[in-house]
Amino acid sequence: MDKLRVITRAIILDDESILLARNRDADFWYPPGGGWEVESESIKQSVEREVREETGYIIDVSSLLWAREFREPEKNKISLETFWKATISTDNAQTKAGLNSHRDLDSAGAVEECRWFPLDSLSEVKVLPKFLKDHLGTDSLTANAFIDE
């Protein structure tokens, strides 16, 4: 296996909705985030940077919610994926109303679109990782836990 990669993702809830991203040519949605650049930033700074790059939002990161091991043997990769509770910063130039959905914020990046989804509509949406739907809207949003899928 290659070196361990740490991935940081933000769980951003607002008004009973969650912000999710979709990559180009992908058929699923996921919390925005990406790789931690460990040499140049803290892990919380990684969450903030990735969300800003993918969505345009400035966020405030509060606490670690979940972590999970993520293996891709076909790509010879192993990752530790972390999920952080975050809110949209009051310093934002863009409000949620001004960015209900966006396409190609970073035309060179992997993300094609970000969108707010009402929590009660997630049963109709393919969301990864699979555990996410079960953990949203529960007391686990305040608990740290290792997710073993």
mmCIF file of N, CA and C in Angstrom, residues 21-29 104 109-113:
data_model
loop_
_atom_site.group_PDB
_atom_site.id
_atom_site.type_symbol
_atom_site.label_atom_id
_atom_site.label_comp_id
_atom_site.label_asym_id
_atom_site.label_seq_id
_atom_site.Cartn_x
_atom_site.Cartn_y
_atom_site.Cartn_z
ATOM 1 N N ALA A 21 -21.157 17.827 -2.298
ATOM 2 C CA ALA A 21 -20.446 18.071 -3.556
ATOM 3 C C ALA A 21 -20.534 16.835 -4.444
ATOM 4 N N ARG A 22 -20.342 17.048 -5.747
ATOM 5 C CA ARG A 22 -20.309 15.937 -6.711
ATOM 6 C C ARG A 22 -19.166 16.188 -7.680
ATOM 7 N N ASN A 23 -18.362 15.162 -7.905
ATOM 8 C CA ASN A 23 -17.254 15.269 -8.860
ATOM 9 C C ASN A 23 -17.749 15.123 -10.291
ATOM 10 N N ARG A 24 -16.933 15.566 -11.215
ATOM 11 C CA ARG A 24 -17.236 15.406 -12.636
ATOM 12 C C ARG A 24 -17.420 13.921 -12.942
ATOM 13 N N ASP A 25 -18.410 13.598 -13.713
ATOM 14 C CA ASP A 25 -18.702 12.226 -14.138
ATOM 15 C C ASP A 25 -19.003 11.278 -12.985
ATOM 16 N N ALA A 26 -19.363 11.787 -11.813
ATOM 17 C CA ALA A 26 -19.727 10.927 -10.679
ATOM 18 C C ALA A 26 -21.242 10.892 -10.541
ATOM 19 N N ASP A 27 -21.744 9.788 -9.998
ATOM 20 C CA ASP A 27 -23.190 9.653 -9.807
ATOM 21 C C ASP A 27 -23.562 9.725 -8.329
ATOM 22 N N PHE A 28 -22.669 10.231 -7.487
ATOM 23 C CA PHE A 28 -22.937 10.307 -6.053
ATOM 24 C C PHE A 28 -22.482 11.658 -5.503
ATOM 25 N N TRP A 29 -22.995 11.970 -4.306
ATOM 26 C CA TRP A 29 -22.693 13.217 -3.604
ATOM 27 C C TRP A 29 -21.960 12.886 -2.314
ATOM 28 N N ASP A 104 -18.783 24.339 -11.428
ATOM 29 C CA ASP A 104 -17.464 24.760 -11.908
ATOM 30 C C ASP A 104 -16.906 25.992 -11.211
ATOM 31 N N GLY A 109 -10.554 21.912 -10.963
ATOM 32 C CA GLY A 109 -10.684 20.949 -9.872
ATOM 33 C C GLY A 109 -11.576 19.776 -10.227
ATOM 34 N N ALA A 110 -11.664 18.834 -9.302
ATOM 35 C CA ALA A 110 -12.452 17.625 -9.523
ATOM 36 C C ALA A 110 -13.944 17.856 -9.321
ATOM 37 N N VAL A 111 -14.305 18.838 -8.483
ATOM 38 C CA VAL A 111 -15.709 19.064 -8.142
ATOM 39 C C VAL A 111 -16.415 19.776 -9.284
ATOM 40 N N GLU A 112 -17.542 19.204 -9.687
ATOM 41 C CA GLU A 112 -18.347 19.847 -10.728
ATOM 42 C C GLU A 112 -19.452 20.701 -10.133
ATOM 43 N N GLU A 113 -20.030 20.240 -9.012
ATOM 44 C CA GLU A 113 -21.210 20.924 -8.492
ATOM 45 C C GLU A 113 -21.301 20.743 -6.988
#
